[in-house]
Structures are given as C-alpha cells and as structure tokens.
Short mmCIF file of C-alpha atoms in Angstrom, two decimals:
data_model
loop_
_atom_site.label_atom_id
_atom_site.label_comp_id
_atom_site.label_asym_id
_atom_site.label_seq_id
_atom_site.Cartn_x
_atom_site.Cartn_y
_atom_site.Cartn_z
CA UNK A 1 89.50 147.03 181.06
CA UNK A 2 88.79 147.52 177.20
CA UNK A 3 89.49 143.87 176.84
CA UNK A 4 87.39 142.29 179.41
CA UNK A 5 84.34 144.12 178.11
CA UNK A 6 84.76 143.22 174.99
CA UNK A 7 85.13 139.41 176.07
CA UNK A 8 81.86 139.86 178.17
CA UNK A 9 79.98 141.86 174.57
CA UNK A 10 80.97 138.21 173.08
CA UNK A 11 79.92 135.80 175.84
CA UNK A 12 76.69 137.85 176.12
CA UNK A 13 76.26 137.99 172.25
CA UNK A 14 77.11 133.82 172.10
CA UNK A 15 74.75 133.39 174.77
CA UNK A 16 72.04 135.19 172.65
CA UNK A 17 72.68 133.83 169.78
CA UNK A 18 72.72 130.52 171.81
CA UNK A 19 68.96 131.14 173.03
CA UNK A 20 67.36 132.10 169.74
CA UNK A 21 68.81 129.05 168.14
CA UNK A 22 67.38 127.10 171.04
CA UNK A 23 63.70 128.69 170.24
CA UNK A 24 63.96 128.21 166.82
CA UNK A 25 65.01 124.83 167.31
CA UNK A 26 62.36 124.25 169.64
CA UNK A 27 59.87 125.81 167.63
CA UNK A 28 60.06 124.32 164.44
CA UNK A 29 56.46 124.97 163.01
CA UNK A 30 54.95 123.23 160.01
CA UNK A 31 51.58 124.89 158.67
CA UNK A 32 49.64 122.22 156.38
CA UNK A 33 47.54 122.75 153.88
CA UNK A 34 44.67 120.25 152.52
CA UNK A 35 42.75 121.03 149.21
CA UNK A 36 42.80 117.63 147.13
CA UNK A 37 38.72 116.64 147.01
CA UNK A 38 36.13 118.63 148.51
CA UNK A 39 37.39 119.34 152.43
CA UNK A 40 39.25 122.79 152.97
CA UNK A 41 41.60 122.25 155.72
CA UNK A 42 44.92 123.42 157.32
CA UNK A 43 46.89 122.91 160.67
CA UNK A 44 49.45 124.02 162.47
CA UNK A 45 51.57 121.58 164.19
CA UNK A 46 54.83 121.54 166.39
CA UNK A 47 57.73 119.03 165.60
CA UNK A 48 56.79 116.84 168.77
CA UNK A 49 53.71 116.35 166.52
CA UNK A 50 51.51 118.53 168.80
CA UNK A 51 48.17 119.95 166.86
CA UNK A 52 48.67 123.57 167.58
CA UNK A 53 45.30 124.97 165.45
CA UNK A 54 43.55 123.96 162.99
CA UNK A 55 40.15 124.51 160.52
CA UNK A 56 38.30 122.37 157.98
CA UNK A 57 35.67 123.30 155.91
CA UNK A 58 33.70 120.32 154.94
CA UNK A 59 31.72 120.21 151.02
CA UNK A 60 29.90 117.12 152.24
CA UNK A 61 26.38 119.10 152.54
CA UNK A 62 27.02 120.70 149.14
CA UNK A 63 27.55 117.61 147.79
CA UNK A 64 25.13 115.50 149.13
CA UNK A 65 22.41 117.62 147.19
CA UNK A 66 24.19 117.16 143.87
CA UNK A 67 24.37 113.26 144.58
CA UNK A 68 28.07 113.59 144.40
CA UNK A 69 31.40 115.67 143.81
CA UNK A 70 31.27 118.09 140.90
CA UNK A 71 35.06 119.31 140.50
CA UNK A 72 34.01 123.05 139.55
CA UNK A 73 31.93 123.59 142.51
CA UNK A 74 34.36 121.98 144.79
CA UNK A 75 37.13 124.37 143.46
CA UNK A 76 34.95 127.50 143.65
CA UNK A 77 34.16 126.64 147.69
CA UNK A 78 37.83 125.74 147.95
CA UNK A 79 38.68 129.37 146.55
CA UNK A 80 35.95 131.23 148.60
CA UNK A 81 37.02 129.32 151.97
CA UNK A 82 41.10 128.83 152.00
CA UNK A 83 42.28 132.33 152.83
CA UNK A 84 39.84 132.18 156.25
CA UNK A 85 40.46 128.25 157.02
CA UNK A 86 44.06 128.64 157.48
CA UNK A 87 43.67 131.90 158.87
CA UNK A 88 41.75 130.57 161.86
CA UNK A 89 44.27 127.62 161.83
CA UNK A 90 47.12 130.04 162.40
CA UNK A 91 44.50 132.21 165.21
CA UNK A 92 44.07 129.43 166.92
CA UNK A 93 47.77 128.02 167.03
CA UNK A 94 48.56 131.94 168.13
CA UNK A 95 51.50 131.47 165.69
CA UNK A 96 52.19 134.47 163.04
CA UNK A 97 53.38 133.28 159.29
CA UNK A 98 56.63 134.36 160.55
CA UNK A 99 57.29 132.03 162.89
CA UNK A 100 56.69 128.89 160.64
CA UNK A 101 59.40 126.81 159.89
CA UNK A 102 58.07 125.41 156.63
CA UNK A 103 54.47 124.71 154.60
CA UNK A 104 53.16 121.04 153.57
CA UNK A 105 50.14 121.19 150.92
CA UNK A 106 48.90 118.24 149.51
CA UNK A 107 49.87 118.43 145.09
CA UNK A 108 48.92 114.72 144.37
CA UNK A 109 47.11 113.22 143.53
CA UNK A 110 43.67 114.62 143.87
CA UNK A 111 40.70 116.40 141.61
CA UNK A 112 43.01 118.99 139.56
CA UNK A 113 40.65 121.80 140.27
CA UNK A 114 41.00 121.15 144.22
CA UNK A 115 44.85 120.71 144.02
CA UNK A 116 45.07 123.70 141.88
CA UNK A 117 43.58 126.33 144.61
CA UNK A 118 45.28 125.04 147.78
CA UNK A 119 49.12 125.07 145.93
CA UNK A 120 48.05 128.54 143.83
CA UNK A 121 47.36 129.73 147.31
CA UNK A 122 50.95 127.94 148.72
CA UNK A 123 52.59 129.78 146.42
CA UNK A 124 51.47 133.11 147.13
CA UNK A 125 51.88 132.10 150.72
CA UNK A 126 55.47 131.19 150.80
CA UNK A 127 56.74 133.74 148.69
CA UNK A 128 55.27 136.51 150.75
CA UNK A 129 56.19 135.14 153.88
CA UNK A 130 59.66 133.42 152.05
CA UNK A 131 59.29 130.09 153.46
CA UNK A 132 60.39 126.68 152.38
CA UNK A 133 57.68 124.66 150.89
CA UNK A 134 57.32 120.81 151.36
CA UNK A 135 55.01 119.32 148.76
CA UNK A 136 52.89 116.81 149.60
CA UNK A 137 51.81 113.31 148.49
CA UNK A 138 48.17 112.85 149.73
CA UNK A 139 48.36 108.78 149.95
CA UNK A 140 51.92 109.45 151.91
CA UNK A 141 50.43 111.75 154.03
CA UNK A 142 47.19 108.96 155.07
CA UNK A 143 50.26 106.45 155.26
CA UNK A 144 52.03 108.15 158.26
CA UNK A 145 49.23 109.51 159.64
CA UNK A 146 49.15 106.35 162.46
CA UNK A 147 53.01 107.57 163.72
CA UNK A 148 51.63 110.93 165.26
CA UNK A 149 49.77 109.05 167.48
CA UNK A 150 52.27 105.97 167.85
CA UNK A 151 55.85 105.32 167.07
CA UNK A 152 55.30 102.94 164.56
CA UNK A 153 58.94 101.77 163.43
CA UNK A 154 59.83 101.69 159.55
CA UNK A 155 59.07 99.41 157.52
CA UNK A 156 55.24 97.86 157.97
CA UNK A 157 52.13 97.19 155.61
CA UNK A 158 49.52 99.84 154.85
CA UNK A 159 46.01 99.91 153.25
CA UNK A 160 45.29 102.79 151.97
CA UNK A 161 41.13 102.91 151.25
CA UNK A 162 39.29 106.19 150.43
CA UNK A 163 36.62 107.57 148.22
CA UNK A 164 39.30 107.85 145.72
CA UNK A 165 42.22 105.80 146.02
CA UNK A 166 42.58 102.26 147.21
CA UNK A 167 46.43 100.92 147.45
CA UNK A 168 48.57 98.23 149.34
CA UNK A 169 52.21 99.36 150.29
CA UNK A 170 55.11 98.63 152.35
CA UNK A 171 56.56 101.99 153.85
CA UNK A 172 60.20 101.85 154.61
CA UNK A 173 60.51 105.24 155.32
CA UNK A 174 59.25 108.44 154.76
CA UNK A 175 59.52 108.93 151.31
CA UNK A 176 59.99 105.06 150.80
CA UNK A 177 57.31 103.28 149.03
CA UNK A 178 56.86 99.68 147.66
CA UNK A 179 53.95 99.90 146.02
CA UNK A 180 52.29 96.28 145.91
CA UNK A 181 48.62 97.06 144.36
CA UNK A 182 46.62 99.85 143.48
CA UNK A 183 43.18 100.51 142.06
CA UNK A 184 42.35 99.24 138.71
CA UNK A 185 39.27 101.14 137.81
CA UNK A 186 37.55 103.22 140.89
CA UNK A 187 37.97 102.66 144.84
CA UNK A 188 35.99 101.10 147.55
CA UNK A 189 34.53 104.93 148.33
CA UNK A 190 33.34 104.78 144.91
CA UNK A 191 31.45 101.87 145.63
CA UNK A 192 30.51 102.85 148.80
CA UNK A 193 29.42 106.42 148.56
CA UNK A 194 26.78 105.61 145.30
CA UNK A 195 24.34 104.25 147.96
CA UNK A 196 21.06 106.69 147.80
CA UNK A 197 19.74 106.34 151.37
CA UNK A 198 20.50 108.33 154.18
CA UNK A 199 20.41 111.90 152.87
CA UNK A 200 22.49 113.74 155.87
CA UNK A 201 24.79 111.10 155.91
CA UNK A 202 27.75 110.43 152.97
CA UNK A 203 27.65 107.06 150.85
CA UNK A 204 29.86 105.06 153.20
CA UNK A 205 28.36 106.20 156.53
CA UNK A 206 25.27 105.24 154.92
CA UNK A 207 26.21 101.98 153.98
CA UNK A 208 27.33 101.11 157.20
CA UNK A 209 24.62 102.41 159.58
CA UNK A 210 21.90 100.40 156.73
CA UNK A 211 23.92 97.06 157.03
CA UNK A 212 24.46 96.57 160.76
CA UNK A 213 20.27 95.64 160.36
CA UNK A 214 20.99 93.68 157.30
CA UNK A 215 21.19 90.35 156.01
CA UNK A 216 24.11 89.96 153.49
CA UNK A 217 23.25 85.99 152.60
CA UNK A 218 20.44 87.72 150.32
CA UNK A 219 22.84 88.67 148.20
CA UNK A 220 25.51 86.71 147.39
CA UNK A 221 27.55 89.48 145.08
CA UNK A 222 30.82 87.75 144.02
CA UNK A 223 34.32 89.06 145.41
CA UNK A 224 36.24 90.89 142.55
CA UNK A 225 39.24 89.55 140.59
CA UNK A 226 38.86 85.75 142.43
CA UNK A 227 41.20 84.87 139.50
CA UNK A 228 43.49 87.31 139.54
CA UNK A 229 46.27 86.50 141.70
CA UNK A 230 47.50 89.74 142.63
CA UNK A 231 47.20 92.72 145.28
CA UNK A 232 45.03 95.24 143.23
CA UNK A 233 41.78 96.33 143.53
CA UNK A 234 38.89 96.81 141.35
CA UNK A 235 35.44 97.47 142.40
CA UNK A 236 33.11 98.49 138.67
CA UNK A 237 32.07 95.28 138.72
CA UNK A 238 30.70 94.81 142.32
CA UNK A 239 29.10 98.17 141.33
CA UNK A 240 27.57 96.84 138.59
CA UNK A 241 26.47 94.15 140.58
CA UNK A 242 24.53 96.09 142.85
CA UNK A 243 22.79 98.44 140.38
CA UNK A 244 21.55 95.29 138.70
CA UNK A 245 20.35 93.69 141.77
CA UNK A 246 18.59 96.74 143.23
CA UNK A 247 17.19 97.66 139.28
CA UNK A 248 15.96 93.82 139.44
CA UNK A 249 14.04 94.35 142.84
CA UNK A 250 12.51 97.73 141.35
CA UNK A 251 10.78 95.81 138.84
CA UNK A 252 9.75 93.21 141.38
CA UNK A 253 8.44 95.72 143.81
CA UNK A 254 7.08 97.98 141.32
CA UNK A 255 8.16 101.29 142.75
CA UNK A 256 10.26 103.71 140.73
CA UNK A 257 13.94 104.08 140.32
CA UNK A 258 15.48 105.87 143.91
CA UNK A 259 12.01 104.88 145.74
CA UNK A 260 13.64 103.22 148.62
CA UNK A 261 13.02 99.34 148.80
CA UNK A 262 11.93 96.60 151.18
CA UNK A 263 15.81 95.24 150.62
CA UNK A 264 17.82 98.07 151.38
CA UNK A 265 19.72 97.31 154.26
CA UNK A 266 20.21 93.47 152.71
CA UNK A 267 21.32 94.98 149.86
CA UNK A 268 23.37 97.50 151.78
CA UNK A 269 25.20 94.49 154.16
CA UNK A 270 25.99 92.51 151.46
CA UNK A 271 28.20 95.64 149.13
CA UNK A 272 29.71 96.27 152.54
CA UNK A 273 30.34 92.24 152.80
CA UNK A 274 31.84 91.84 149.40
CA UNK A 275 34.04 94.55 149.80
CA UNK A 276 35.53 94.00 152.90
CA UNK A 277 36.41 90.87 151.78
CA UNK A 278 37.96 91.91 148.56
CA UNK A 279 40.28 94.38 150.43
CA UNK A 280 40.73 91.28 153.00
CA UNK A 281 41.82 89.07 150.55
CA UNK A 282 44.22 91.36 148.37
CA UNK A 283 45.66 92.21 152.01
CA UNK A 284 46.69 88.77 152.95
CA UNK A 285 48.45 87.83 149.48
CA UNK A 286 50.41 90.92 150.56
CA UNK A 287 51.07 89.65 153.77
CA UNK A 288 52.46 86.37 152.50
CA UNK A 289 54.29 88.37 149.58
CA UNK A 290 56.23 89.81 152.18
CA UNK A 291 56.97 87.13 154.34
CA UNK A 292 58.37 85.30 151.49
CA UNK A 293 60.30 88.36 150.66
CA UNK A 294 61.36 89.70 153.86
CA UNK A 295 60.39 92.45 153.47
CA UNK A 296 58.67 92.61 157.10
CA UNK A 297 60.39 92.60 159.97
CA UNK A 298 60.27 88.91 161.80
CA UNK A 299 59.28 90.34 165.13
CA UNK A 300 55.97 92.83 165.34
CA UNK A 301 54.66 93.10 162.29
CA UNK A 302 52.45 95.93 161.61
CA UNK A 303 49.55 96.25 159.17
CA UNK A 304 48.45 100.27 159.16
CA UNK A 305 45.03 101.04 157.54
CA UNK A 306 44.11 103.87 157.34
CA UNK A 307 42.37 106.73 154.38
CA UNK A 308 38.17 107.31 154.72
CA UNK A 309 37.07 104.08 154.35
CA UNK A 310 39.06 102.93 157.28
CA UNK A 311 36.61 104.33 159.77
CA UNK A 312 34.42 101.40 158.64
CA UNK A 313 34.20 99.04 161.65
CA UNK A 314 33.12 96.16 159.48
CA UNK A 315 36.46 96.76 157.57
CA UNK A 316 38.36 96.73 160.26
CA UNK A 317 37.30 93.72 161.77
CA UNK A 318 37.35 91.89 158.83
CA UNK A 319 41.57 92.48 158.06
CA UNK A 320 41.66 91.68 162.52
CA UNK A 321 40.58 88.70 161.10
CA UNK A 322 43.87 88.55 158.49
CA UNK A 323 46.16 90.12 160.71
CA UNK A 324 45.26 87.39 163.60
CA UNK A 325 45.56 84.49 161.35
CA UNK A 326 48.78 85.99 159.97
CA UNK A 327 50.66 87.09 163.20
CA UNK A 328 50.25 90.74 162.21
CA UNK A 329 49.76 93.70 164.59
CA UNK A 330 46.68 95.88 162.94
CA UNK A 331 46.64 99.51 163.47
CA UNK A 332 44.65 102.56 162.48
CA UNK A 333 44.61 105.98 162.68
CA UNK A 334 42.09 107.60 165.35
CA UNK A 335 38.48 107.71 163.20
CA UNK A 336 38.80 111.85 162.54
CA UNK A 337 42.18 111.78 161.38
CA UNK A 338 41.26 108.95 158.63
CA UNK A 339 39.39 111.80 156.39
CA UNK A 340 41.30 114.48 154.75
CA UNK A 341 42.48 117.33 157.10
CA UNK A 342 45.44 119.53 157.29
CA UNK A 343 46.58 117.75 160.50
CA UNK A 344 47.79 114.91 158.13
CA UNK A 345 49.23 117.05 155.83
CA UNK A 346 50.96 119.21 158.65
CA UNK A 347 52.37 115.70 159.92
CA UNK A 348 53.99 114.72 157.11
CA UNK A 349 55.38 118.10 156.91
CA UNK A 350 57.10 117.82 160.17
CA UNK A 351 58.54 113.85 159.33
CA UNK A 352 59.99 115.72 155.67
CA UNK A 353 61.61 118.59 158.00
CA UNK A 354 63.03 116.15 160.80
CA UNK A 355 65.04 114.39 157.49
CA UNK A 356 65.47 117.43 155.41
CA UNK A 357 63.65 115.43 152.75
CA UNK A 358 61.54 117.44 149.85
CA UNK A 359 62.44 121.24 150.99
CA UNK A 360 62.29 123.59 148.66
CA UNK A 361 63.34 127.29 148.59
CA UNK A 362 59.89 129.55 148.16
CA UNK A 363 60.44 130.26 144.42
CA UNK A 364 60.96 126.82 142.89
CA UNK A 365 57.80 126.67 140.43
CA UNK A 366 55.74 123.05 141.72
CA UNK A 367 53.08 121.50 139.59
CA UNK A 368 49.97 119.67 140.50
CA UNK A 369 49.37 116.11 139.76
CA UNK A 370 46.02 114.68 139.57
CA UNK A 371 47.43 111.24 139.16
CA UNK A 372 50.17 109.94 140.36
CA UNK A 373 51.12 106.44 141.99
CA UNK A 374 52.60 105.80 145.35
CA UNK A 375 56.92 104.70 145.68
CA UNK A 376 58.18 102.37 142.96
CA UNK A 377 55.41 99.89 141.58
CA UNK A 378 56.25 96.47 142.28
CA UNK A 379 52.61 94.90 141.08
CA UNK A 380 53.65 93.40 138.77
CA UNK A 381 56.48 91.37 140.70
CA UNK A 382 53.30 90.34 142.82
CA UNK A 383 51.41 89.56 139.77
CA UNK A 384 54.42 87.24 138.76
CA UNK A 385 54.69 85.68 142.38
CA UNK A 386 50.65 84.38 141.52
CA UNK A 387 49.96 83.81 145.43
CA UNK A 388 46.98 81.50 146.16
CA UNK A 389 45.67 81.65 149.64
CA UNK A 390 44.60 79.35 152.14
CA UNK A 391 40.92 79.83 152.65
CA UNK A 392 40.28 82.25 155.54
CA UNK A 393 36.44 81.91 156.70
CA UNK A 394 35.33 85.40 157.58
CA UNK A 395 32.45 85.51 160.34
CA UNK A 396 31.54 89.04 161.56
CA UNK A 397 28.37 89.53 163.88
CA UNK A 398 26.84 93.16 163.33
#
C-alpha cells in the first residue's frame, strides 16, 4: 500500500512539475523598454510576438516649441514619465513583474541623457524583480522590427533611416551585422526635420505633406557624394544647400528670416527629391555589392527599410524603383512601428531569448553608449570595390 502511494505522490508531483514548465514555457514574457531620443515607451510582448500592452509618451509637442531636441529636457520628461509608461504597459498586458521572462532596453546608441534614464531605471527594475536583462541595440532593434509581422528569412538588406542614424546592412542573423555604410556627418531626419513650416507637425511629416504640392525642378539641389563610390551617407551639404537657397529667396522676396515664402513647398519637394535619391543610389551600389559577393540569397531577395524616415511614401517608392530594377523584394515595417516604441525593443527581446543570445544575470553592471556602430564595418571593403552604377531614371508622380 505504502508503495503505491508513494508512486502516485511522484506521478502527481511529475505531472505538476510537468504543467508549470509547460506555462512557463508558454509564457515566456519579454517587457521592453525604449528611452534613446525623446519618446518614452515600453511593451510587453509574448514569444509568438503577440503585443500584450504597451505605452509611449511622445516629446514631439515639447519639442516642436523649442525648434528641436534639447537632451536635458528630453531626459527630465524621460525621468518624470518612465515609472507610469511601463506601468500602464504591464496594466494593460495584465502581466505582474513576476511573470516576465526577461527585460530588453534600448543602451545604444542614442542621446546619453535619454539612454541613461531608461537603463538607470532597468537596473533598478531587474534587480528588484531579479530578472535577466537583454540589452539592446536601437538600429538592431529597427532592423528586425519587419519579422514580427513577417517571417523574413536571414540574411537580407536593410536601410536603416531616422532622425538620427542612417545605415545600410546585411543582417544574417540576430546579432549578425555587415555593416556596408553609415552616416558620415548627420542623417536624412536631420535634414528633414530642420524644415520650419507646419508647426503641429515634426520636420519630416512636414516636408512631406509641403512637397506632394510642389515642384522639385525649381530646385535642382545636387545628390551628395556623386563621387564617392561607396554606400555611406552624408547629408550637411544638401542642408547647406537648402539654407542657402531659401536665405537667397528671402532677400528676393524681402520678407524676414522664418516668414514663410512663395517657394516653400518647391523648396520642400525638391530636399525630399534629393534625398530620396541619395539613399536610392547608396542602396543600389549595395545591392550590386552583394550580388557580386553573394552575400544575398539567389532566390527572394529582400531589401527591409525601415527606422522614422521610412514612413516617407516618396522614399519608399523611390528604392520600389531600385528593388524592381534589381530583382529585389522591398519590405517595411507597418508605418507606427517605424518610430521608436517599446514594441521594437520588446521584439528584439523575444528573438535574443528564443537563441539565448545577450542574457545577462540582473547584477552584471551595463553601460550606455551614445555611439556605437552596427555588426562588423565592412565600408571600407565597399569603398575599395568603387561600384559605378548604371543610370536608374527615377520618375515619381505626387
């Protein structure tokens, strides 16, 4: 008798043991935290890749009054707003700390007062709760984004174009970078966002909604770094460009400095022209960089863009234009998930858990990095290969 009820204590106990292993298997949660410009955000997200909750808390208003980012301010709103934006993320997942499986926060690169609140806050976090911790890189993060939404197979292309960062890469994996080209001075959201018009709007909505009306042959600016045979990007000197044109029409028109002129929109299709074409161009010499390289699989190749700018439609059909011409497949990310958010961070969480790549025990001391490139830099094998292209004759109706 003694005998059989222990065998039944252990078949019950294995079968217990058995279910909670299942849940927790089932369960795995990944909260992620965003802090790395001037949005506040955090998710909660299940391994399927199923947005659970999640909160952002958006600067852009702030901002807009100041005529741009100012890295104290953005770090004090950041510190008033992160305990309750991923408290509501975690309300509205109906998921306690405990039952997390891990935390993703973005630690590069970014404005070093922004990264320095959302992993300060990490920290505490994952110590109190004693929870792994999966730091995250913020261009990785953009570059994955598009596999949440579609299972986009290892390795492909990917722009990366924001209001900081602009970058050409071939992801082989996860945490498997080539890095082709990168930013030389400022990115396109630089450019972009400096436009004055359009107060409730940011720089690059701006932009857009002035040049669909516009008439870019009135200013012919001149595509950056024609003679530089390479895949990165620099974008002072269309900047310069356009302050020079629109100082020139000032004096013409007579009207003071930020008095909007007759031109606007002309002006405003014409930076949107020049840049698209820049990133178009620097896209394609990757393209043919890695066909000659293999690098690309023969069948289905995939071009991901993604990062702020990509919401651009002008952008985007501008590389459709590359990518059609090339025999790539374009993709991009759904327009909301392009801009920071903790969904994006929470994502590449969850692909770092599924491998068991970047985990680290709650107490392991993790530094921000303001700056810090994407994978292992191979521009200057690009810069070697000195790739001219075939002229590509880009026609876009607004």
């Amino acid at each position: 008798m003694f005998p059989t009820k222990v065998k039944m204590l252990l078949q019950l106990r294995n079968t217990l043991w058995g279910c909670a292993s299942l849940k927790a298997h089932c369960s795995r949660l990944v909260l992620g935290i965003e802090t790395s410009c001037d949005d506040t955000g955090a998710a909660v997200m299940d391994e399927t890749g199923k947005i659970l909750g999640e909160s952002l808390h958006s600067q852009k208003e702030v901002h807009l009054r100041t005529g741009g980012i100012i890295p104290t301010v953005a770090q004090q709103l950041h510190r008033e707003n992160i305990e309750r934006v991923v408290q509501e993320a975690l309300e509205r997942s109906h998921v306690a700390p405990s039952r997390l499986s891990a935390v993703a926060t973005t630690v590069k690169p970014g404005l070093a007062l922004s990264l320095g609140i959302g992993l300060d806050f990490s920290r505490r976090f994952v110590r109190q709760h004693n929870k792994p911790f999966i730091p995250i890189h913020h261009m990785e993060a953009h570059a994955l984004t598009v596999r949440m939404h579609l299972p986009v197979p290892f390795p492909f292309l990917v722009l990366l174009v924001s209001g900081g960062h602009s970058l050409l890469a071939v992801a082989r994996g996860v945490d498997d970078f080539l890095l082709l080209g990168h930013s030389l001075d400022e990115a396109a959201g630089d450019t972009m966002d400096k436009h004055p018009q359009c107060s409730t709007l940011s720089g690059g909505q701006a932009l857009e909604l002035l040049a669909k009306d516009g008439d870019r042959s009135r200013f012919p600016f001149r595509t950056p770094m024609g003679q530089t045979y390479d895949c990165c990007f620099s974008f002072a000197g269309l900047r310069n460009q356009v302050n020079m044109a629109i100082m020139k029409k000032e004096a013409e028109e007579g009207i003071e400095q930020g008095t909007l002129l007759s031109c606007v929109k002309d002006i405003a299709a014409a930076t949107q022209h020049t840049v698209a074409c820049h990133l178009a161009k620097r896209t394609h010499r990757a393209i043919v960089f890695c066909k000659e390289n293999g690098m690309l699989p023969s069948s289905n190749p995939i071009l991901v863009l993604s990062g702020g700018v990509a919401s651009n439609e002008y952008i985007r059909k501008t590389l459709s234009i590359i990518t059609e011409t090339t025999g790539l497949h374009l993709l991009c990310p759904p327009a909301k998930f392009c801009t920071d958010n903790g969904v994006m961070i929470a994502w590449n969480g969850v692909e770092r858990l599924r491998e068991g790549k970047g985990i680290l025990p709650p107490n392991v001391d993790v530094c921000y990095e303001p700056k810090a490139l994407l994978g292992v830099d191979m521009s200057a094998e690009v810069r070697a290969a000195a790739i001219r292209l075939p002229s590509i004759r880009i026609k876009i109706h607004n």
